[in-house]
Short mmCIF file of N, CA and C in Angstrom, two decimals:
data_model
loop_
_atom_site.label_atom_id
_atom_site.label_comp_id
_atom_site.label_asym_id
_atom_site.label_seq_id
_atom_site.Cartn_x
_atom_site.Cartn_y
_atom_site.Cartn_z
N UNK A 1 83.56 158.30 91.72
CA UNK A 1 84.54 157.34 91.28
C UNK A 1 83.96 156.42 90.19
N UNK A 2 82.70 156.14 90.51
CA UNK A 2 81.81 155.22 89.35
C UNK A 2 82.33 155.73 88.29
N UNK A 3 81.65 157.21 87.94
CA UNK A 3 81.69 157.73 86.95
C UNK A 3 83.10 158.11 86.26
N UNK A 4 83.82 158.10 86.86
CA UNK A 4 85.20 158.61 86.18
C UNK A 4 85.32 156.84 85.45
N UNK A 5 84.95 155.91 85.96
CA UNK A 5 85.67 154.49 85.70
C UNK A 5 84.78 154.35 84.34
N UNK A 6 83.50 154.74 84.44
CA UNK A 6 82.82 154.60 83.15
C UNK A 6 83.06 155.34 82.49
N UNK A 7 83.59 156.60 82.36
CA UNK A 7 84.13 157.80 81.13
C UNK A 7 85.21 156.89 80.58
N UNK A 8 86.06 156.33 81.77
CA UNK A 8 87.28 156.22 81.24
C UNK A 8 87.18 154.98 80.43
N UNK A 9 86.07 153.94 80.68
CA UNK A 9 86.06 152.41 80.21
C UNK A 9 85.48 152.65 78.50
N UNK A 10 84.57 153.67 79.03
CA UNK A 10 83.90 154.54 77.42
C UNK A 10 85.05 154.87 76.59
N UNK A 11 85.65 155.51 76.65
CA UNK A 11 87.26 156.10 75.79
C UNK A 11 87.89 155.19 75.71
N UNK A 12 88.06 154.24 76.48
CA UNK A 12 89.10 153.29 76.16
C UNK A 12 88.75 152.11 74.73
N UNK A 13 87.09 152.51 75.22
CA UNK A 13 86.57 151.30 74.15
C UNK A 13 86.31 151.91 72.62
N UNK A 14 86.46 152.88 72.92
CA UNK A 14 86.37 154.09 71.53
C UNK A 14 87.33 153.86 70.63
N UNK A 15 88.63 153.92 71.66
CA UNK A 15 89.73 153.77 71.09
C UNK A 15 89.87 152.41 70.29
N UNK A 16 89.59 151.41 70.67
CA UNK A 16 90.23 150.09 70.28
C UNK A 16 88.62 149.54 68.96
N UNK A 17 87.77 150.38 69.34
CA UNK A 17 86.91 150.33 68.26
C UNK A 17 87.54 150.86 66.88
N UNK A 18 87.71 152.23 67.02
CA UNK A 18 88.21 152.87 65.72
C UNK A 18 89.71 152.55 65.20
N UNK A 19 90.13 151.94 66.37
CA UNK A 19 91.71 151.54 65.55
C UNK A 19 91.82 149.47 64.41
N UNK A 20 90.29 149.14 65.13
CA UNK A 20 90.17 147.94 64.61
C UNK A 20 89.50 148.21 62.96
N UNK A 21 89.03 148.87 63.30
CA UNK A 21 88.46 149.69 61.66
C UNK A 21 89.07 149.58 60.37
N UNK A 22 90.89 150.58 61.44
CA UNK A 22 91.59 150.86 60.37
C UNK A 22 92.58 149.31 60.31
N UNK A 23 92.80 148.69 60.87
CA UNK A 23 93.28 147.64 60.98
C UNK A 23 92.55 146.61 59.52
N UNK A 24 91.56 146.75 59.59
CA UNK A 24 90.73 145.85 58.54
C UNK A 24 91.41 146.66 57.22
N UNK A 25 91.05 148.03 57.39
CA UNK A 25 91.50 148.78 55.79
C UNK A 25 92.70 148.15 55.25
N UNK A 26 93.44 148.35 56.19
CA UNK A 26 95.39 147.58 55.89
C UNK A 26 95.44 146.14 55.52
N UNK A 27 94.42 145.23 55.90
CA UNK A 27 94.74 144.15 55.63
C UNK A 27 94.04 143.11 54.67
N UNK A 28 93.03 144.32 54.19
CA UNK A 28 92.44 143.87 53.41
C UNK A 28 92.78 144.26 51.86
N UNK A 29 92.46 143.66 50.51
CA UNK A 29 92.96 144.19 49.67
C UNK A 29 91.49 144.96 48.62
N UNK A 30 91.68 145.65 47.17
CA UNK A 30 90.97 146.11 46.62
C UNK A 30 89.32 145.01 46.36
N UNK A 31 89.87 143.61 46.10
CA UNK A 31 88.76 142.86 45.43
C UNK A 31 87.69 142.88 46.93
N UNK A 32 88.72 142.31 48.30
CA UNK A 32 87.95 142.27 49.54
C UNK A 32 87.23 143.72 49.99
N UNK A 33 87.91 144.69 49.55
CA UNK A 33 87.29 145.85 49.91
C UNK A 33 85.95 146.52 49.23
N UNK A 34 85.66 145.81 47.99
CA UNK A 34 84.57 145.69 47.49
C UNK A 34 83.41 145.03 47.95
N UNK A 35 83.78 143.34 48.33
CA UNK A 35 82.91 142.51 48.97
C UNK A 35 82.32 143.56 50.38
N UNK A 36 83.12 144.06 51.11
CA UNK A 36 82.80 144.62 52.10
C UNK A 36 81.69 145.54 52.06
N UNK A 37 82.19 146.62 51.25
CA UNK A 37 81.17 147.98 50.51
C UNK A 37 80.18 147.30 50.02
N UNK A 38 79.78 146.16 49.35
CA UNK A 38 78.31 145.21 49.26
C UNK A 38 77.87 144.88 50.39
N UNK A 39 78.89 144.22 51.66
CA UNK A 39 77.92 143.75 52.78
C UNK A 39 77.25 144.91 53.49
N UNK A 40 78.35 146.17 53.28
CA UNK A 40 77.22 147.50 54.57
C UNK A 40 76.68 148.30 53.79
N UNK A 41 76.81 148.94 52.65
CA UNK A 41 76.20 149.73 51.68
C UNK A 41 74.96 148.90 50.82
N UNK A 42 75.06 147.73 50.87
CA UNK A 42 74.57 147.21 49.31
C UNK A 42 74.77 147.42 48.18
N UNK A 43 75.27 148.09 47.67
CA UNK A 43 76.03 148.24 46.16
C UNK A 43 77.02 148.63 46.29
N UNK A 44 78.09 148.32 45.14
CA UNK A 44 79.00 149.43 44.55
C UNK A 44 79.58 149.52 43.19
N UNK A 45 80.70 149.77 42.75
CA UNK A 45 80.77 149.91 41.36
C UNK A 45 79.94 151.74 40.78
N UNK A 46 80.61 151.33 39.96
CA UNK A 46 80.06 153.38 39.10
C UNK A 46 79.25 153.22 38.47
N UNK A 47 78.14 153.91 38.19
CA UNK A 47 76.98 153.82 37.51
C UNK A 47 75.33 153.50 38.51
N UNK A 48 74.46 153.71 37.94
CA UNK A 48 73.04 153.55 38.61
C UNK A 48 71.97 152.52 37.86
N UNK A 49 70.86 152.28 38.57
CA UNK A 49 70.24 151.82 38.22
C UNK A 49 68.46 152.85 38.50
N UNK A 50 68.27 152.91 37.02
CA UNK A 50 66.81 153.46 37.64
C UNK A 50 65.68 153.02 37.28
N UNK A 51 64.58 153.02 37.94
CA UNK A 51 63.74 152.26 38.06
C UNK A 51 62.46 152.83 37.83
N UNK A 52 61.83 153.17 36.63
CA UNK A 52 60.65 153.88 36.06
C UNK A 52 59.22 153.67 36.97
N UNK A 53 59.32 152.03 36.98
CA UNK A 53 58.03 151.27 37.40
C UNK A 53 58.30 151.14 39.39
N UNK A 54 58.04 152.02 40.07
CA UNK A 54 58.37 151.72 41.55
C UNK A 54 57.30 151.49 42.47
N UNK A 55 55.74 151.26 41.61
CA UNK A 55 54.84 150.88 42.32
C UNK A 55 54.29 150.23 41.26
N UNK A 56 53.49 148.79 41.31
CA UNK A 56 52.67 148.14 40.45
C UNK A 56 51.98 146.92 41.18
N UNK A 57 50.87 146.86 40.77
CA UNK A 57 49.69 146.07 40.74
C UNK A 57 49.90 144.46 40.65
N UNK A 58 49.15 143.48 41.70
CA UNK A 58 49.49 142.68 41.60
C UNK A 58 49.49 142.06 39.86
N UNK A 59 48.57 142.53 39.37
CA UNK A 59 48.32 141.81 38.03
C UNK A 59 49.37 142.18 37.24
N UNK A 60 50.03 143.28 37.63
CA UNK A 60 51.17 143.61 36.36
C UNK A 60 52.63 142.96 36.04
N UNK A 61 52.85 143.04 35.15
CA UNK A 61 53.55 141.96 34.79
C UNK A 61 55.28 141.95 33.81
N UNK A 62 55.41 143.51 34.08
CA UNK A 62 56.28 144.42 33.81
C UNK A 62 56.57 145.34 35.03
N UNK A 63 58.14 145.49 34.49
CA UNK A 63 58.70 146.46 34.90
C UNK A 63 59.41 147.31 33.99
N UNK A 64 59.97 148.46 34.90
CA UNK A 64 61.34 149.25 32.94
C UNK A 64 61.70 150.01 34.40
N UNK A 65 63.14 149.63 33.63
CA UNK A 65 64.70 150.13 34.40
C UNK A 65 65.35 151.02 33.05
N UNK A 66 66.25 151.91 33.69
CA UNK A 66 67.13 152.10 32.79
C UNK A 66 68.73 152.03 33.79
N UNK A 67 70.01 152.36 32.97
CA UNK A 67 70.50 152.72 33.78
C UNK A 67 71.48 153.51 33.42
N UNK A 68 72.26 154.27 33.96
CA UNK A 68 73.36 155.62 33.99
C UNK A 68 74.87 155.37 34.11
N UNK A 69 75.48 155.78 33.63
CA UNK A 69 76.98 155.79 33.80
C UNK A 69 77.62 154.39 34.51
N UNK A 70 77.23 153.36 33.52
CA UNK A 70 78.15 151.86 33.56
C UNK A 70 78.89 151.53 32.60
N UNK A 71 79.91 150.67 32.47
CA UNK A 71 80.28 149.92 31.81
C UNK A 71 79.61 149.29 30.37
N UNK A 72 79.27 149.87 29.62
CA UNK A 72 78.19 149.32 28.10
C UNK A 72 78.96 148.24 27.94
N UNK A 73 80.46 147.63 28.03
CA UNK A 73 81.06 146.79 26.93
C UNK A 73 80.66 145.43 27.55
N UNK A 74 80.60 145.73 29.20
CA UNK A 74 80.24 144.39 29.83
C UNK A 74 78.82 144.18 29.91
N UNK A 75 78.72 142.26 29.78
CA UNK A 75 77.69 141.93 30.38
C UNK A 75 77.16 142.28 31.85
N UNK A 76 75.68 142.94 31.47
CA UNK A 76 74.92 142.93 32.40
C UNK A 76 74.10 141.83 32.74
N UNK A 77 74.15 141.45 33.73
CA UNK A 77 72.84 140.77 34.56
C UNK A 77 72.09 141.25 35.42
N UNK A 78 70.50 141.25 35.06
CA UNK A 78 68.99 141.49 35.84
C UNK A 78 68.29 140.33 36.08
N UNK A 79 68.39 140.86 37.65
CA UNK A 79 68.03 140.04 38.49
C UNK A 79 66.52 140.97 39.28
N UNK A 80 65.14 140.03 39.13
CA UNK A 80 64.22 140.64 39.75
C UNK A 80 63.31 139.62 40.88
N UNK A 81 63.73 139.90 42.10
CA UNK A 81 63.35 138.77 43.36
C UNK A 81 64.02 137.62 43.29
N UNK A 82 65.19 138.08 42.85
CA UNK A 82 66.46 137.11 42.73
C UNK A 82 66.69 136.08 41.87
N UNK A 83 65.42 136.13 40.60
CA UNK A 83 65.49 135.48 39.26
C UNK A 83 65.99 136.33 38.14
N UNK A 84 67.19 135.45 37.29
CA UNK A 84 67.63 136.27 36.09
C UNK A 84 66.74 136.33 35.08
N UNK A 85 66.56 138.12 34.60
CA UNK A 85 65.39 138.15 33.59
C UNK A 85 66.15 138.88 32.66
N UNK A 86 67.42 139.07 32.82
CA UNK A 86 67.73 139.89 31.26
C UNK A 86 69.48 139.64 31.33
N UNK A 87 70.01 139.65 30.46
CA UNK A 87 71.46 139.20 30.52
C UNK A 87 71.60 139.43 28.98
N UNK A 88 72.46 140.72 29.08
CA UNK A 88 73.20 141.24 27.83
C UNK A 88 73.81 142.73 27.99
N UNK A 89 74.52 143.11 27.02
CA UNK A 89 75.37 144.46 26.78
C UNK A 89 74.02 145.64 27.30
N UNK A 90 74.10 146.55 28.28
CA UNK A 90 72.95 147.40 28.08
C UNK A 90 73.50 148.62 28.02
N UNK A 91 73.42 149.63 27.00
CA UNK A 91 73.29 150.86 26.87
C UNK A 91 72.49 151.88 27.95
N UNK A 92 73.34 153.36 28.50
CA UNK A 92 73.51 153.78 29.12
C UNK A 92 72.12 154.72 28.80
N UNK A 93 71.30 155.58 29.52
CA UNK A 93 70.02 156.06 29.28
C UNK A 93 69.09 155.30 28.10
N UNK A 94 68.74 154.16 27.76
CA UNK A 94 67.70 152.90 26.95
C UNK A 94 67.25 152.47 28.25
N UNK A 95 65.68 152.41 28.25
CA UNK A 95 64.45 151.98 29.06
C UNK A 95 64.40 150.40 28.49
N UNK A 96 64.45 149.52 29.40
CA UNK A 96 63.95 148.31 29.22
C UNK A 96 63.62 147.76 29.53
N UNK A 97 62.49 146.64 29.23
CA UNK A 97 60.59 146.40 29.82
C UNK A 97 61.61 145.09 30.49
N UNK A 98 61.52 144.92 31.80
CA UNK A 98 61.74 143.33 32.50
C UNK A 98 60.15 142.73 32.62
N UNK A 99 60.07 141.73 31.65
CA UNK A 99 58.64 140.40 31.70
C UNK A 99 58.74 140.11 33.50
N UNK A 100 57.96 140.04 34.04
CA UNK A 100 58.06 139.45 35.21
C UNK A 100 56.62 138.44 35.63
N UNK A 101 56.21 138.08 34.87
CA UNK A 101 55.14 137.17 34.52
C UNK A 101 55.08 135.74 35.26
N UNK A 102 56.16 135.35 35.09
CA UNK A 102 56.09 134.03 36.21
C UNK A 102 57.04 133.91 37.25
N UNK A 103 57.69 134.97 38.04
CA UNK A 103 57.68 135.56 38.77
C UNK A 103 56.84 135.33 40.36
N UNK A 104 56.89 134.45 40.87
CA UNK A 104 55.88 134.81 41.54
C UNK A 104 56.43 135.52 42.70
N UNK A 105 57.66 135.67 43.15
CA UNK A 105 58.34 136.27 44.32
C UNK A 105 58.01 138.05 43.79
N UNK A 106 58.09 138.04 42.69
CA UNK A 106 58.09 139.71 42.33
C UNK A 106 56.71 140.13 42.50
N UNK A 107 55.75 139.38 42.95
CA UNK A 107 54.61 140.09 43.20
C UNK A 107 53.95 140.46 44.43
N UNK A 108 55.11 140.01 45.37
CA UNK A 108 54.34 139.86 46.91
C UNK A 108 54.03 140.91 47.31
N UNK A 109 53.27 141.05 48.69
CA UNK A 109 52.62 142.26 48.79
C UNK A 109 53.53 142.66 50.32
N UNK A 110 54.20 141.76 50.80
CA UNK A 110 54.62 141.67 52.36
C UNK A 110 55.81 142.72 52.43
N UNK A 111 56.34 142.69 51.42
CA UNK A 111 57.49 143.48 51.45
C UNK A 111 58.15 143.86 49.82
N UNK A 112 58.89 144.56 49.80
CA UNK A 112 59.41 145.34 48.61
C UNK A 112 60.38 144.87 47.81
N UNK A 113 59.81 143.87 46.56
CA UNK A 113 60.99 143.06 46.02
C UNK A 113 62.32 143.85 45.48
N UNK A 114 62.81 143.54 44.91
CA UNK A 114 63.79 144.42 44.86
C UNK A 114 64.69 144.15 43.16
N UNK A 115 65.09 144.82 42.82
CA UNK A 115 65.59 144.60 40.84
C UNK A 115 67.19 144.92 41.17
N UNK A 116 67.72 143.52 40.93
CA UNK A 116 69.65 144.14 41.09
C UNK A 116 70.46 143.61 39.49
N UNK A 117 70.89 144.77 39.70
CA UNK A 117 72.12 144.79 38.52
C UNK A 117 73.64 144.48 38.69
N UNK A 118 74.12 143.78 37.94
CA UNK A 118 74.91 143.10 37.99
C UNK A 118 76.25 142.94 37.15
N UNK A 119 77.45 143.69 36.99
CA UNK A 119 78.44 143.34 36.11
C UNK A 119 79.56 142.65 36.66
N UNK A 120 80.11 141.72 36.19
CA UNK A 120 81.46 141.00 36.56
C UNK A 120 82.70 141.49 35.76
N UNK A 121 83.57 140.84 36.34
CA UNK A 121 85.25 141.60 35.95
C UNK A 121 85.38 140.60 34.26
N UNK A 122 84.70 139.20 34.30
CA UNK A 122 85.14 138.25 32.98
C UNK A 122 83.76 138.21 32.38
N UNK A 123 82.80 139.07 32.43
CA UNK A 123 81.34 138.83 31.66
C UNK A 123 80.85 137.56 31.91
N UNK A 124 81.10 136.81 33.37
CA UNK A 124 80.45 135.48 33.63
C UNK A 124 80.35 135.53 35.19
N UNK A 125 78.98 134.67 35.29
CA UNK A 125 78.36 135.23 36.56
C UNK A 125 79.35 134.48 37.64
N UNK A 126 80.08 133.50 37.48
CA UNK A 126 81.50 132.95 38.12
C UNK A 126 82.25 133.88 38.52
N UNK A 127 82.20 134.97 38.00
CA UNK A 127 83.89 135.92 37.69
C UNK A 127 83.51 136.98 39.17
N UNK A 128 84.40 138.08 39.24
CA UNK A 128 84.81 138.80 39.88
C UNK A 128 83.78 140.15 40.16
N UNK A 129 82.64 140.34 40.88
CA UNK A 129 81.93 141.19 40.74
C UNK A 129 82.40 142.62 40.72
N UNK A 130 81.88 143.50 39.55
CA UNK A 130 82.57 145.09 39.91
C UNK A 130 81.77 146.05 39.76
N UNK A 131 79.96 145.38 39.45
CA UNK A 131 78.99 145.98 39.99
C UNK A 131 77.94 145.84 40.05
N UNK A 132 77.44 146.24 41.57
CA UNK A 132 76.21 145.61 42.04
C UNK A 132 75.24 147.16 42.77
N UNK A 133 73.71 146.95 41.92
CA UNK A 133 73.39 148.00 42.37
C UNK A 133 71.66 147.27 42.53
N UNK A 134 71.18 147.97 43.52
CA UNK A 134 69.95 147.40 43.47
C UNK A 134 68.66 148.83 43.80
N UNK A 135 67.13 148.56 43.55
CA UNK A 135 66.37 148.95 43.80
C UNK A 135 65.21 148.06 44.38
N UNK A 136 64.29 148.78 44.85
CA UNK A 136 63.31 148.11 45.31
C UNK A 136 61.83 148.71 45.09
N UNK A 137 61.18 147.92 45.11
CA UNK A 137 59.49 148.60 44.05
C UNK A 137 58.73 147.95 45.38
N UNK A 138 57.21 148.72 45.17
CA UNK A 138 56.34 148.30 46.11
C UNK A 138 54.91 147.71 45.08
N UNK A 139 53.90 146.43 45.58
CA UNK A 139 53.25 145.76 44.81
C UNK A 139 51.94 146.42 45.55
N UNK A 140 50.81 147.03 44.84
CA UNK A 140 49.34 146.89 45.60
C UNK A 140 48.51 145.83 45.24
#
């Protein structure tokens, strides 16, 4: 009898799990459905970010990203350990050196800082995000 009450308490909770799911889809709209796809994925938006330099030395003082299939017309923003180091139009396969020199979060050794890219819907970091992509590098 236990067991039938726990199969059945199991299914029941299955149910009201996956129907709350779709409940969110319906009531949410395109801009919120983005915010979302950032909180469980970490990125979204079309295009990549790649990241040449994915291991470097505490002393070093550079990085080089490129990135793939974005938006060229909008402003980009680079962000490395959560300081802006580059902010302008970037062309789609062009390598470009991020200074990370005073920096001091980008050099830690504890964990894996991380380089995020950034386009908005009005080319201002106020506006409407429509893409966010990030990587992460390791320091020896």
């Amino acid at each position: 009898m236990k067991k039938l009450m726990l199969v059945g308490g199991t299914i029941l909770a299955l149910f009201f799990v996956s129907g709350c799911s779709q409940i969110v889809e319906e009531v949410t709209d395109s801009s919120d459905m983005a915010d979302i796809e950032v909180a469980t994925k970490g990125d979204t938006g079309k295009g990549a970010l790649n990241l040449k330099t994915k291991k470097i030395k505490k002393t070093d003082n550079e990085l080089v990203i490129s990135v793939d299939d974005i938006d060229e017309s909008k402003m980009s923003f680079i962000y490395v350990a959560n300081k802006k180091v580059l902010q302008e139009k970037l062309k789609n396969g062009t390598d470009y050196t991020l200074d990370i020199t005073n920096i001091k979060e980008a050099h830690r050794t504890d964990y894996k800082p991380k380089v995020q890219l950034i386009q908005f819907e009005n080319n201002h970091e106020d506006g409407d995000m429509t893409l966010f992509k990030q990587v992460r590098y390791s320091v020896k």
